[in-house]
Short mmCIF file of C-alpha atoms in Angstrom, two decimals:
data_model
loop_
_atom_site.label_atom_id
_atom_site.label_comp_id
_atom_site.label_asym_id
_atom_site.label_seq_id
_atom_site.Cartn_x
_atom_site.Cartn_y
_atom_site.Cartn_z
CA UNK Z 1 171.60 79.84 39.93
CA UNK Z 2 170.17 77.79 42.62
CA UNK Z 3 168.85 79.21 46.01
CA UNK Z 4 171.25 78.24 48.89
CA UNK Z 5 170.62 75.95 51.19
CA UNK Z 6 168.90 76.89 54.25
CA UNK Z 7 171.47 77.00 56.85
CA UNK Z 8 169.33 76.97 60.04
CA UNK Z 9 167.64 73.48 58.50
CA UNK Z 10 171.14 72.20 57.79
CA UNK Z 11 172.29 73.19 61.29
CA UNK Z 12 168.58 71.25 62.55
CA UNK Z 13 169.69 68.36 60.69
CA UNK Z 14 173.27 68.27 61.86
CA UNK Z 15 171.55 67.57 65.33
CA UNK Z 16 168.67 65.83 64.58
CA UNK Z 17 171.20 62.91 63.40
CA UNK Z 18 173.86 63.46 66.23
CA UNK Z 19 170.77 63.45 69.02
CA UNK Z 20 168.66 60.84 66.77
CA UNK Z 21 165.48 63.11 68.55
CA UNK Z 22 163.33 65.45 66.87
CA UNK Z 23 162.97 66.63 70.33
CA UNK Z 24 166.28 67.14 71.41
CA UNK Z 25 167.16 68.67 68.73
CA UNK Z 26 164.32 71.43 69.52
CA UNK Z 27 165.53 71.76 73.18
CA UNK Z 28 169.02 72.69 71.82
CA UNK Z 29 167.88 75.59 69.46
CA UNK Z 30 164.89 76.39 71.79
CA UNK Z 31 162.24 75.81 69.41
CA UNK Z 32 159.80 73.52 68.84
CA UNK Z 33 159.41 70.09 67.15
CA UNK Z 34 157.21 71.05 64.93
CA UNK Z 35 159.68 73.80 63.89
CA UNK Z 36 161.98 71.25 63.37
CA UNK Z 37 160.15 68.97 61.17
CA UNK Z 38 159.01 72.04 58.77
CA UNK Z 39 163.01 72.81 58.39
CA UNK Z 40 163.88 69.21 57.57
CA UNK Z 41 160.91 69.04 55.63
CA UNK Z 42 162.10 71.64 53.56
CA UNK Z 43 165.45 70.83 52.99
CA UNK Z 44 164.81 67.37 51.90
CA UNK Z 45 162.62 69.36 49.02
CA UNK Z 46 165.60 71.56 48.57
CA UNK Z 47 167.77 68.89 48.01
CA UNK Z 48 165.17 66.43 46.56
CA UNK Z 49 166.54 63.76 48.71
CA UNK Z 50 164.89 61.72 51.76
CA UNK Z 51 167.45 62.72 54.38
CA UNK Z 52 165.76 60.67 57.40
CA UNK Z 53 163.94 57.54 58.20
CA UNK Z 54 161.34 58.47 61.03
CA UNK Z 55 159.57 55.56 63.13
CA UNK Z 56 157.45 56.38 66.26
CA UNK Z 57 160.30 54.99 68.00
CA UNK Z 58 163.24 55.52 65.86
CA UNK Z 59 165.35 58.30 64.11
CA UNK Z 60 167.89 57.37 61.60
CA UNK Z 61 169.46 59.05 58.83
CA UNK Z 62 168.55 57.37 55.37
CA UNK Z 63 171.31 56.74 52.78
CA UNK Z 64 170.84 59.88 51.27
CA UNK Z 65 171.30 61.49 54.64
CA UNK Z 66 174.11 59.75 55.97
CA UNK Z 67 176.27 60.97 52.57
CA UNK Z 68 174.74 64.77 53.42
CA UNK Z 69 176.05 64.68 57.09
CA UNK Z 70 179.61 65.49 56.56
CA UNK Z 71 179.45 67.74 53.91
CA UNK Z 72 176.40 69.62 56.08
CA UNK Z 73 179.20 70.21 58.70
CA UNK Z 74 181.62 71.62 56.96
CA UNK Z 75 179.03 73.39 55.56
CA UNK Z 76 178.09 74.51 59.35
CA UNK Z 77 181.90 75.41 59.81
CA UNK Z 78 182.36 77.82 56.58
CA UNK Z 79 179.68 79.80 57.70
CA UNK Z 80 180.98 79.91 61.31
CA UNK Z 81 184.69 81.15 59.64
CA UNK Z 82 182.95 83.50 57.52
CA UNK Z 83 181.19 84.93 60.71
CA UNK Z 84 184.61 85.09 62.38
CA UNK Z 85 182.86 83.17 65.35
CA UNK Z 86 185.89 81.23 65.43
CA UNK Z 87 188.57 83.79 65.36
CA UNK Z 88 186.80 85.38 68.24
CA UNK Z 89 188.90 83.47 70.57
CA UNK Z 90 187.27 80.58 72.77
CA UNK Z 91 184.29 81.56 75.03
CA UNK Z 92 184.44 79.38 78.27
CA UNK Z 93 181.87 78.70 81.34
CA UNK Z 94 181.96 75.93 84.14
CA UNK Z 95 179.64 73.19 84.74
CA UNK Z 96 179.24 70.66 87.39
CA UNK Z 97 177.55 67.24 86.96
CA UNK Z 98 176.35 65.09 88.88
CA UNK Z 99 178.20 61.35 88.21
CA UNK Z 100 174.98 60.04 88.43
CA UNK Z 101 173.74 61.72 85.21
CA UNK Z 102 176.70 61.37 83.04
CA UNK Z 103 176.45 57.64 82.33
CA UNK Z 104 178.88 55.62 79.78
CA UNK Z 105 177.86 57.85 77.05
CA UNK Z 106 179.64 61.26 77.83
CA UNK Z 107 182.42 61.54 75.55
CA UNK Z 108 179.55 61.33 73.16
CA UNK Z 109 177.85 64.11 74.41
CA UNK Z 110 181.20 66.08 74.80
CA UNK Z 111 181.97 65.68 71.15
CA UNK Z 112 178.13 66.93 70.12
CA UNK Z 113 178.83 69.96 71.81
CA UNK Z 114 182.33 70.54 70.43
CA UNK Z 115 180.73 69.52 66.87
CA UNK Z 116 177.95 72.54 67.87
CA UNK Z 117 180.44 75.00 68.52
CA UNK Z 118 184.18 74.33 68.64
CA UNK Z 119 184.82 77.51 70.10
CA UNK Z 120 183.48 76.67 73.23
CA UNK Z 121 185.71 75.86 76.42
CA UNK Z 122 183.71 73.71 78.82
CA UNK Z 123 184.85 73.21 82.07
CA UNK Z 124 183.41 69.96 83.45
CA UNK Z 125 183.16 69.08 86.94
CA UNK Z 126 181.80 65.14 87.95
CA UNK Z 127 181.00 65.02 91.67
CA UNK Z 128 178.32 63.96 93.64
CA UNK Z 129 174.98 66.14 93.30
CA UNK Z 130 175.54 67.33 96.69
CA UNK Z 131 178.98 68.57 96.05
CA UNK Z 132 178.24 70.10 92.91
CA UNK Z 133 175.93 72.29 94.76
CA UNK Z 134 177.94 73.35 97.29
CA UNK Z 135 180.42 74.21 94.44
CA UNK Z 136 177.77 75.91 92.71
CA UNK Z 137 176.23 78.32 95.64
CA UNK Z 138 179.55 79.08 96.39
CA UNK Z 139 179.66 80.75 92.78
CA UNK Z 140 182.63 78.09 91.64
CA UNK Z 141 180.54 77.04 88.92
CA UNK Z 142 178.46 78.62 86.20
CA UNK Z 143 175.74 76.06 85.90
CA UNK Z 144 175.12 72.80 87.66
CA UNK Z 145 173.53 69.48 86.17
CA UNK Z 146 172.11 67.68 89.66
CA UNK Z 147 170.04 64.69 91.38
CA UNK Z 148 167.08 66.89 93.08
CA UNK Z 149 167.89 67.04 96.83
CA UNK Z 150 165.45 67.97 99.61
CA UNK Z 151 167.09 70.51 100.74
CA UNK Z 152 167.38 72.18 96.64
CA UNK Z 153 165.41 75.22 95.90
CA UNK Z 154 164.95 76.74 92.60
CA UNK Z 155 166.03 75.04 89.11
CA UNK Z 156 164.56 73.43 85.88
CA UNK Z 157 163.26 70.45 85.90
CA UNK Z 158 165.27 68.55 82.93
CA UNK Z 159 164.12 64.57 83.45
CA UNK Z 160 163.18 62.41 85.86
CA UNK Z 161 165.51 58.60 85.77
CA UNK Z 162 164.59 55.18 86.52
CA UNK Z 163 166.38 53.94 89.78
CA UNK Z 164 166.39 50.15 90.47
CA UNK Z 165 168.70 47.41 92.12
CA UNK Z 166 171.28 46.40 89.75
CA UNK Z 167 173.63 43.11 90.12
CA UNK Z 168 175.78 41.39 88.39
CA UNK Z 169 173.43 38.65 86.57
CA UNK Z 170 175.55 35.52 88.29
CA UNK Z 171 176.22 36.95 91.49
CA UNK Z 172 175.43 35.63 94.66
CA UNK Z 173 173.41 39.09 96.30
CA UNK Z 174 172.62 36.93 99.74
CA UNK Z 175 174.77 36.12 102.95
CA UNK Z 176 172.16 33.77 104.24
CA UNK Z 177 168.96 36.25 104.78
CA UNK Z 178 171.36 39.40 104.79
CA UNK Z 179 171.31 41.38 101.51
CA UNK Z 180 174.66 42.20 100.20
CA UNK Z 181 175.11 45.77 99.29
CA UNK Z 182 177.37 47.68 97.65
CA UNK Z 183 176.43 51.60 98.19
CA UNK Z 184 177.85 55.38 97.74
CA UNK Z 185 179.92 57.17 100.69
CA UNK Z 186 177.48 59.21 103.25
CA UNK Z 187 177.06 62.46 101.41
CA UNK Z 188 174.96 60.77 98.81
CA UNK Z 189 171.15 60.79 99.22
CA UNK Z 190 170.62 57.81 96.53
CA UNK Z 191 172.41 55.88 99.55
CA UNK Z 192 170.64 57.33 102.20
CA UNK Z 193 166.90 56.44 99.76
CA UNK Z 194 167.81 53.25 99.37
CA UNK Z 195 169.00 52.03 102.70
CA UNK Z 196 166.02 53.45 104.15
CA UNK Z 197 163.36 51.55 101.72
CA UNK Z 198 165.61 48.29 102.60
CA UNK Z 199 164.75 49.53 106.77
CA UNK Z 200 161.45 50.60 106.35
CA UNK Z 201 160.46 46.81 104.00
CA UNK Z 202 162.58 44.68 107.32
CA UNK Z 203 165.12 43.45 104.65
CA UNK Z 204 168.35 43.23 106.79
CA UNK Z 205 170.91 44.49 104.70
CA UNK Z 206 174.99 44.55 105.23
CA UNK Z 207 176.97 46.84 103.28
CA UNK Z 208 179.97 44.82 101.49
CA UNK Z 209 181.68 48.21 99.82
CA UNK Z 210 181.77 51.43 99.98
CA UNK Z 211 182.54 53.63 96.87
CA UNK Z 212 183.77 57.33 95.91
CA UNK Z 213 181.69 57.52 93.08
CA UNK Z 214 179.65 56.07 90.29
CA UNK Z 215 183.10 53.95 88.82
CA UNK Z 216 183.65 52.60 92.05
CA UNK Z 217 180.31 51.11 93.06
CA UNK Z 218 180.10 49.78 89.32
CA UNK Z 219 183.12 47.71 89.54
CA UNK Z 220 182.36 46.39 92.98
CA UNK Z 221 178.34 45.32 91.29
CA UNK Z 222 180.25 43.89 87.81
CA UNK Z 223 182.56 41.90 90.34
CA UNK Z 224 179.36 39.84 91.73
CA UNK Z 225 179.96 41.46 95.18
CA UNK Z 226 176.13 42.81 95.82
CA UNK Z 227 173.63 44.73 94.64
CA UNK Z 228 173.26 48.37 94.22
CA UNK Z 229 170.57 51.18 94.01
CA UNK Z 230 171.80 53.10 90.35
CA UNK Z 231 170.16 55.11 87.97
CA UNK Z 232 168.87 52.81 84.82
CA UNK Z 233 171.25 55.15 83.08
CA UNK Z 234 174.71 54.64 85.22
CA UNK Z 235 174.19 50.99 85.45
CA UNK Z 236 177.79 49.43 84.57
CA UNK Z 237 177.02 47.55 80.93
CA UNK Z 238 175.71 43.67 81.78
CA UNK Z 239 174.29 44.30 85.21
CA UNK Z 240 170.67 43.71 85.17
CA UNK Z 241 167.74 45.33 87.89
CA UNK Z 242 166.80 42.73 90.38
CA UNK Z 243 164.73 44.02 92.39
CA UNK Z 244 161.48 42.03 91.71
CA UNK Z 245 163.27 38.79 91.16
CA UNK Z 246 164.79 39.80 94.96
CA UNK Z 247 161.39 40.72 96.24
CA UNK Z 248 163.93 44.36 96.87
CA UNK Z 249 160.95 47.83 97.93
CA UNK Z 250 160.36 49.89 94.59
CA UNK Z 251 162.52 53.23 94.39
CA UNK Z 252 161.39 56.80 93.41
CA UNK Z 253 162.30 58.16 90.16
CA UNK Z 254 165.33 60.89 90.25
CA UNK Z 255 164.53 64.58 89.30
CA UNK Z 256 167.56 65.90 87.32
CA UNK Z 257 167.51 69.69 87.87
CA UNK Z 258 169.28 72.06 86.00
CA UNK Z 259 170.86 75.33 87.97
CA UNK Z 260 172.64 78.07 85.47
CA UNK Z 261 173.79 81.85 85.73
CA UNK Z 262 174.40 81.85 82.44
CA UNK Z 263 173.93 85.04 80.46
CA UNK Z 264 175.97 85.37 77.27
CA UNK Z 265 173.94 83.84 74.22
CA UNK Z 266 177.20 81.85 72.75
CA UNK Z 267 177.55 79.73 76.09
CA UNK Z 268 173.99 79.39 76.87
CA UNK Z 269 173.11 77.40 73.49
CA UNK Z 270 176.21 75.54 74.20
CA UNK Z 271 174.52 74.64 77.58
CA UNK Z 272 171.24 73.67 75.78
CA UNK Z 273 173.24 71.61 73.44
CA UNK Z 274 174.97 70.04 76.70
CA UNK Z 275 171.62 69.48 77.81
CA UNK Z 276 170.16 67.92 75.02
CA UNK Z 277 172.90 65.57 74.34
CA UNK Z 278 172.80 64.31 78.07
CA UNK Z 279 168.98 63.75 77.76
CA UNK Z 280 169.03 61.69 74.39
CA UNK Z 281 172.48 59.63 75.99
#
């Protein structure tokens, strides 16, 4: 008889191909890529199959690997039956996120964490990071995925975004010398930033809209109405950064801090795995 299959390499390659990173994957077990590579190393000499196609740029799962993947989950999902992990009941913790950080790709990242562990209830805020604070000092929420704010003490340092000036590619971002913008209600410091670069280079601005949230101020920038300072990864799909075709002041990159009182083991790898997924979105 054959030796089993490894299951912490199957488990590695499960996310290697749903985060297409080596790396992410690592952050979600909390290991190493290195670690990594020696699993999937050794379980495409297990299997005697090439399971993925690495680049320097580029992670994709080979033919081979792409008829593994669904018979590696349900591989994955025996194991968690026969540990009873799943007749436990559901374990459950609160998060908030900023709506700056989810982006388009979020029902992705939801399913990659359901597809880690199915048993876990997530509870999912989307505010402003300023809110989301608030919510979290106030012990409403568990852990708290946020824009860095001066006033912020304490965290880990996740990732740090591209900001520009996005507009619609044909829209009209002038009223004579006047910059049209479209920008986020006051509580948001991205809003605050970028008014004051516009102040401090003597571009005369007027503000056209006024949104809630990131949906809002997307619409109103994929209407043509004005430009808008968003993070590269919250731009609404076709907009494009204009800011040196405008002449528009450079903005600072965003620090995306992570805040958690998480303690029990099951919920914080679903957190990492949260985590992960968000980064490689």
């Amino acid at each position: 008889m054959e030796r089993p299959l490894d299951l912490d390499a199957v488990q590695a390659f499960v996310l290697v191909a749903d985060l297409q990173s080596f790396t992410r994957a690592a952050e979600a077990l909390d290991s190493t890529q290195s670690a990594i590579s020696l699993k999937l190393k050794k379980l495409e000499q297990r299997l005697a199959r090439r399971l993925m196609e690495r680049t320097p740029r580029l992670v994709r799962l080979s033919i081979d690997g792409q008829e593994f993947l669904p018979a590696a989950r349900e591989l994955l999902a025996a194991h968690e039956r026969a540990l009873g992990k799943l007749a436990q009941g559901a374990a459950r913790f609160s998060v908030g996120i900023s709506d700056h950080v989810t982006g388009s790709g979020f029902a992705k990242v939801l399913a990659q964490v359901n597809g880690y562990d199915p048993g876990v209830v997530i509870e999912a805020r989307i505010a402003s990071s300023r809110d989301v604070m608030q919510q979290y000092e106030r012990g409403e929420l568990d852990a708290a995925i946020v824009r860095r704010e001066p006033q912020d003490v304490g965290g880990e340092l996740l990732m740090e975004e591209r900001l520009g000036w996005f507009a619609a590619p044909q829209s009209n971002c002038w009223s004579g010398d006047t910059l049209r913008v479209a920008t986020f209600s006051s509580s948001c410091r991205i809003r605050e930033l970028s008014i004051s670069r516009l102040d401090d280079a003597g571009i005369p601005w007027v503000e056209v809209f006024v949104g809630g949230g990131i949906q809002a101020v997307g619409a109103a920038v994929t209407a043509g109405l004005a430009v808008s300072a968003l993070l590269y990864r919250t731009a609404p799909a076709g907009a494009i950064d204009v800011g040196a075709q405008l002449g528009l002041p450079p903005l600072p990159l965003a620090q995306v801090m992570l805040h958690s009182r998480l303690k029990q083991a099951r919920t914080r790898e679903a957190l990492r795995t949260l985590v992960a997924a968000l980064k490689a979105a």
